[in-house]
Tab-separated table of C-alpha atoms in Angstrom:
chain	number	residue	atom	x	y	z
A	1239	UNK	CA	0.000	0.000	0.000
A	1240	UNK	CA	1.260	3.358	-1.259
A	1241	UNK	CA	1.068	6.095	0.960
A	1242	UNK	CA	1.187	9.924	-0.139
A	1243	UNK	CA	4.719	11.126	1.096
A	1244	UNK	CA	3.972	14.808	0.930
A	1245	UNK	CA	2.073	15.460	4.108
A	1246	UNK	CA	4.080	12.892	6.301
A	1247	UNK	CA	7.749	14.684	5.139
A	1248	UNK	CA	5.840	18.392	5.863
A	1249	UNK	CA	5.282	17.295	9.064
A	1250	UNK	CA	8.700	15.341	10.384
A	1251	UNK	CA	10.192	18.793	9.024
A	1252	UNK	CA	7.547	21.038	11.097
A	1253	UNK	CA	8.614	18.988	13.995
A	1254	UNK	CA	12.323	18.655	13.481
A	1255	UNK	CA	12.127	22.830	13.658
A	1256	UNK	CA	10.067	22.942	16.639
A	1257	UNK	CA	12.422	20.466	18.358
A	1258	UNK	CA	15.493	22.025	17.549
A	1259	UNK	CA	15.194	25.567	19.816
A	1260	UNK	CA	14.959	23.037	23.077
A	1261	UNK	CA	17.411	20.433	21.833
A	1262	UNK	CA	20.060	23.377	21.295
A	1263	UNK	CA	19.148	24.911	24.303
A	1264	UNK	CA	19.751	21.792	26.806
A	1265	UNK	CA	22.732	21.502	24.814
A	1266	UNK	CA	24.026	24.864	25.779
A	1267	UNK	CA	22.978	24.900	29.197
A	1268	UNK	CA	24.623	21.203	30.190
A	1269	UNK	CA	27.743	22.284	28.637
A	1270	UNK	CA	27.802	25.681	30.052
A	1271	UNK	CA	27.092	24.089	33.697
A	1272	UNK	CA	24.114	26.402	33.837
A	1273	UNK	CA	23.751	26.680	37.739
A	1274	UNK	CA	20.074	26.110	38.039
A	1275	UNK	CA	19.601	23.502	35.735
A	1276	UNK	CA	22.703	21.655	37.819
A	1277	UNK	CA	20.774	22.273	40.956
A	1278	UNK	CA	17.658	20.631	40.112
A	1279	UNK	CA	19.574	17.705	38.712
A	1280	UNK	CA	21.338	16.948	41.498
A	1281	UNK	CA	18.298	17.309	43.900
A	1282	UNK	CA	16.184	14.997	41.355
A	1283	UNK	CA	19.145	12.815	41.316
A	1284	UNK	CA	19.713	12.489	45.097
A	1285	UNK	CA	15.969	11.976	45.275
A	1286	UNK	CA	16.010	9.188	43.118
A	1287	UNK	CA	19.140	7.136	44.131
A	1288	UNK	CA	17.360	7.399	48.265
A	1289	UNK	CA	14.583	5.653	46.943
A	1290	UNK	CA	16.441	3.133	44.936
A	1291	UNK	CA	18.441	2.226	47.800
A	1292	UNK	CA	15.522	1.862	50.334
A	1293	UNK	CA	13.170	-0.592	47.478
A	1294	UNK	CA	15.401	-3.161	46.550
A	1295	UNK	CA	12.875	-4.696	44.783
A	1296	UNK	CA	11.869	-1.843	42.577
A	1297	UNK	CA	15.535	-1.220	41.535
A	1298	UNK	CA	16.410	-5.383	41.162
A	1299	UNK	CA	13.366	-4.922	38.032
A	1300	UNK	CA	15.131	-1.573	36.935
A	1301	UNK	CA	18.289	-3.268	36.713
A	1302	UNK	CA	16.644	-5.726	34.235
A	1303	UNK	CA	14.518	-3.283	32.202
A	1304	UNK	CA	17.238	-1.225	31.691
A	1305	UNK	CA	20.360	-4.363	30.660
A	1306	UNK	CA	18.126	-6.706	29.378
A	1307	UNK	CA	14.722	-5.473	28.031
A	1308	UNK	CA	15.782	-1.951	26.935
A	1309	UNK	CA	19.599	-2.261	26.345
A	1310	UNK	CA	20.774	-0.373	23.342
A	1311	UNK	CA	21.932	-3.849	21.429
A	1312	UNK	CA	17.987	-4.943	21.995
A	1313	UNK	CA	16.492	-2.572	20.857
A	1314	UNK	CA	19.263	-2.227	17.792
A	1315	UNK	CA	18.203	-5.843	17.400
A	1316	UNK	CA	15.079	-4.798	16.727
A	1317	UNK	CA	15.746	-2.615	14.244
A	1318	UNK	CA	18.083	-5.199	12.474
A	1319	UNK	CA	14.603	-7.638	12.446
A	1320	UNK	CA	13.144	-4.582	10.615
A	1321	UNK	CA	15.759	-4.311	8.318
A	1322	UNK	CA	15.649	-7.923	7.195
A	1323	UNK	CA	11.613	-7.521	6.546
A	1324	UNK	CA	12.265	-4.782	4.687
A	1325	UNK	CA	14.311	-6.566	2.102
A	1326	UNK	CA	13.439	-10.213	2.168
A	1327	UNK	CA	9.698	-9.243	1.937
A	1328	UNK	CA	9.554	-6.135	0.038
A	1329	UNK	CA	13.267	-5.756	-1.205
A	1330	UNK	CA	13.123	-2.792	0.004
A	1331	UNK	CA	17.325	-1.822	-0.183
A	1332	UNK	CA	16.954	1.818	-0.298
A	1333	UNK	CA	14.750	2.142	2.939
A	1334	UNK	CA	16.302	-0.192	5.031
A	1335	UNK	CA	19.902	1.070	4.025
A	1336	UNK	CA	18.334	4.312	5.528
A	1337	UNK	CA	17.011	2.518	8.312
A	1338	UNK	CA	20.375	1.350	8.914
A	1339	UNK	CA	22.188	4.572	8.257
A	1340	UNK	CA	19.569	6.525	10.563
A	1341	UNK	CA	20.663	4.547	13.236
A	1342	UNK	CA	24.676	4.682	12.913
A	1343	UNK	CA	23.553	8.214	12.577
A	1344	UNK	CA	22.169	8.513	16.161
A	1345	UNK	CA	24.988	6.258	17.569
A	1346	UNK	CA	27.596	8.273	16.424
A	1347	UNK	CA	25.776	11.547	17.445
A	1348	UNK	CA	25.680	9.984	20.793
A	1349	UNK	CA	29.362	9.160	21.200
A	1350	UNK	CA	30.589	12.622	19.601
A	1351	UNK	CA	28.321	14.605	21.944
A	1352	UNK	CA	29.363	12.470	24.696
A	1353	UNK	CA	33.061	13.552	24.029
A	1354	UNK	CA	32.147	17.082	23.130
A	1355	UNK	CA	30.370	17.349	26.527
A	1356	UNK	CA	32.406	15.765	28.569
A	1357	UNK	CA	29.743	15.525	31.575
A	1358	UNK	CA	30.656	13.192	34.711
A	1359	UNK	CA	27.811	10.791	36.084
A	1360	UNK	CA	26.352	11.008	38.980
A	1361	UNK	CA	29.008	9.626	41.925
A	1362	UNK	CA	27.165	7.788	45.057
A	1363	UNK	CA	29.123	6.100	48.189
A	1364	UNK	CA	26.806	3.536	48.036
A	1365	UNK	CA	25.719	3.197	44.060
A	1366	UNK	CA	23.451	0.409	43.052
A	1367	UNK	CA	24.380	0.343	39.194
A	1368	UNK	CA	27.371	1.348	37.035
A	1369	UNK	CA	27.589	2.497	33.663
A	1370	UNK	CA	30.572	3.648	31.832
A	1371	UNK	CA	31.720	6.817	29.529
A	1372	UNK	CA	30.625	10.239	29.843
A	1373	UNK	CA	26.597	11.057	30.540
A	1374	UNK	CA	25.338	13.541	28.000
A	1375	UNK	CA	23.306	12.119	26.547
A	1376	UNK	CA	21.572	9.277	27.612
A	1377	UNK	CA	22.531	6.313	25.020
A	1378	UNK	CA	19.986	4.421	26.403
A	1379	UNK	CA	17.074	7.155	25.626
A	1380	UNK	CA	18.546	8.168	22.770
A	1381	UNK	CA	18.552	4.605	21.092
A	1382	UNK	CA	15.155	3.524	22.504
A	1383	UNK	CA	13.743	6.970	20.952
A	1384	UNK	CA	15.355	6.672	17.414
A	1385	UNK	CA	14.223	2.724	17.067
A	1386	UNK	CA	11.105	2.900	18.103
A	1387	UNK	CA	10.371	6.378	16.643
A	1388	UNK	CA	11.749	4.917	12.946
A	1389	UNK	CA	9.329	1.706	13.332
A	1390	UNK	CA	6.297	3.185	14.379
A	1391	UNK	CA	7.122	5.433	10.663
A	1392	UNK	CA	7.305	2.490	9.150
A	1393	UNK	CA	4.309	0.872	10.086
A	1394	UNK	CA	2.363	3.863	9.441
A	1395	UNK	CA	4.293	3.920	5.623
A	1396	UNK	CA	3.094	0.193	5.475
A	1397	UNK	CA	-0.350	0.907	6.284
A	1398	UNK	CA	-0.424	-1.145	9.611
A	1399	UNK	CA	-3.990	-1.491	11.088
A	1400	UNK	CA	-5.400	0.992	13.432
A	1401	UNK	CA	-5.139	-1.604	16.444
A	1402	UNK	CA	-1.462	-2.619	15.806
A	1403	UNK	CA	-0.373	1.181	15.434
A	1404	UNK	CA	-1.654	1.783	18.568
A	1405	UNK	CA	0.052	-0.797	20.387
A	1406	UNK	CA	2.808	-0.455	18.637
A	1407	UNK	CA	2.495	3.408	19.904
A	1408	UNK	CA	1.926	2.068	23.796
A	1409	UNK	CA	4.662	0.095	23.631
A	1410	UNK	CA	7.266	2.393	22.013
A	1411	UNK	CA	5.547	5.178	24.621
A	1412	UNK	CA	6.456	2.771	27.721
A	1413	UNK	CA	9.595	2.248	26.443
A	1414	UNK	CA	11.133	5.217	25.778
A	1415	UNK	CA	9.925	7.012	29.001
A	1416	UNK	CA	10.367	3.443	30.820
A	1417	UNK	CA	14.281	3.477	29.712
A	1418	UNK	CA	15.211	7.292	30.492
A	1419	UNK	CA	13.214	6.654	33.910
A	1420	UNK	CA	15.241	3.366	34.956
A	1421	UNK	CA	18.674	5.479	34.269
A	1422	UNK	CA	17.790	8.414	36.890
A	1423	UNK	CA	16.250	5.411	39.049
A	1424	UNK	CA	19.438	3.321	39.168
A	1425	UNK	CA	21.585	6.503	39.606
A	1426	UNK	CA	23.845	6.443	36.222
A	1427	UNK	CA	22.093	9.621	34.509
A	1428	UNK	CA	20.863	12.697	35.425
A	1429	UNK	CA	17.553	13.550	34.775
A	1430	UNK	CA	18.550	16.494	32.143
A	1431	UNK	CA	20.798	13.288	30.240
A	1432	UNK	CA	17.832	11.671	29.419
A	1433	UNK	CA	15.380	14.850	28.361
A	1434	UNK	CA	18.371	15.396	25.754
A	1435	UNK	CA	18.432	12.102	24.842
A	1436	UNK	CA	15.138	12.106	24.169
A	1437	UNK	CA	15.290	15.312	22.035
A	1438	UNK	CA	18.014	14.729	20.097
A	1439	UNK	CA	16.408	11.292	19.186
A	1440	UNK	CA	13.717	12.630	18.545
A	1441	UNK	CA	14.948	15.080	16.066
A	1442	UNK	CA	16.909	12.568	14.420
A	1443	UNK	CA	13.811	10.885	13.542
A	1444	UNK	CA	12.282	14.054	12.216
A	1445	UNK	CA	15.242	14.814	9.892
A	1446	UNK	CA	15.360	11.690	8.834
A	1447	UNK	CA	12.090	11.058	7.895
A	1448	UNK	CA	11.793	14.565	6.285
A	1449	UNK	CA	14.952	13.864	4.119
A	1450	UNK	CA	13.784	10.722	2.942
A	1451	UNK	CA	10.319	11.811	2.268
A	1452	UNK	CA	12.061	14.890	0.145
A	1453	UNK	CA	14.854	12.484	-1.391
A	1454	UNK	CA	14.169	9.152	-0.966
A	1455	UNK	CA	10.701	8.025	-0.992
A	1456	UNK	CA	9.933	5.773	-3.754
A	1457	UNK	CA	7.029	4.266	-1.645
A	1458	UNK	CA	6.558	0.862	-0.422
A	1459	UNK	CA	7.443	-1.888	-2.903
């Protein structure tokens, strides 16, 4: 089923521009060290790794959410299942070499900003996770928001039904929030890590489905 590119690519680019003023502005103010929006992390933060310390429990489940269910590599994996639907049922090369590239994009993104910011995690005497490199941004938000904002596109290009978009939506909705909660939860992000991870995935996915819609859109085979 062929669906009309025009109005989906106006409105990825509408929201790529509406999501850049906030993306570049948590950018600015993380690396700057802006002193209010340090504060509230760290009292969010401090929050947040009392009450994982007091309910065992709640953080043992985090702890598997966030390295099993919602890893980076899992959710990459799904995006790799995506891929191979895309050409062994449709031979589809062009849009899952996008698919593929959109996702490399957001990786390296990721790392470079991570280097460019250089921002230290949070530091606890008595931690109850561990997670390595620097923390802006989240990876883990950042990944979970680029997958599952690139598959929901495609089912909607595909002309899923009604009921399976909006699961699809629940489940990409829990997700995404679910992952970028678990990482201020177990003490490894703070909270302003994973609002720009989830922005500059976000916006990612906007580009990328604009510039595709503009360059690449063939429609479905």
């Amino acid at each position: 089923m062929r669906l009309p590119p025009g109005r989906p690519t106006r409105t990825a680019l509408i929201t790529a521009a509406a999501l850049t003023p906030p993306t570049v502005a948590l950018l600015l103010l993380v690396a700057l060290s802006w002193a209010p929006l340090m504060t509230l992390d760290e009292n969010i933060a401090r929050t947040t790794h009392r009450w994982a310390v007091e309910a065992s429990s709640a953080t043992h489940v985090c702890r598997i959410l966030t390295d099993w269910v919602w890893d980076p590599w899992t959710v990459r994996a799904l995006c790799a299942v995506a891929v191979l639907w895309l050409v062994r049922c449709h031979a589809a090369w062009g849009l899952a070499l996008w698919l593929v590239a959109t996702c490399a994009l957001g990786t390296l993104l990721q790392q470079g900003l991570k280097w460019a910011v250089g921002r230290d995690r949070p530091v606890w005497t008595d931690p109850v996770d561990s997670a390595h490199y620097a923390a802006f941004p989240s990876g883990h938000a950042l990944t979970a928001t680029v997958v599952c904002g690139l598959l929901l596109w495609l089912l909607h290009r595909y002309g899923a039904g009604r009921a399976a978009r909006r699961t699809a939506l629940a489940v990409a909705a829990v997700s995404v929030v679910g992952v970028g909660l678990t990482r201020v939860w177990l003490g490894v992000h703070w909270p302003s890590d994973v609002v720009g991870g989830w922005l500059i995935g976000a916006l990612v996915v906007a580009l990328a489905v604009g510039a595709y819609g503009r360059w690449g859109d063939r429609g479905p085979s």
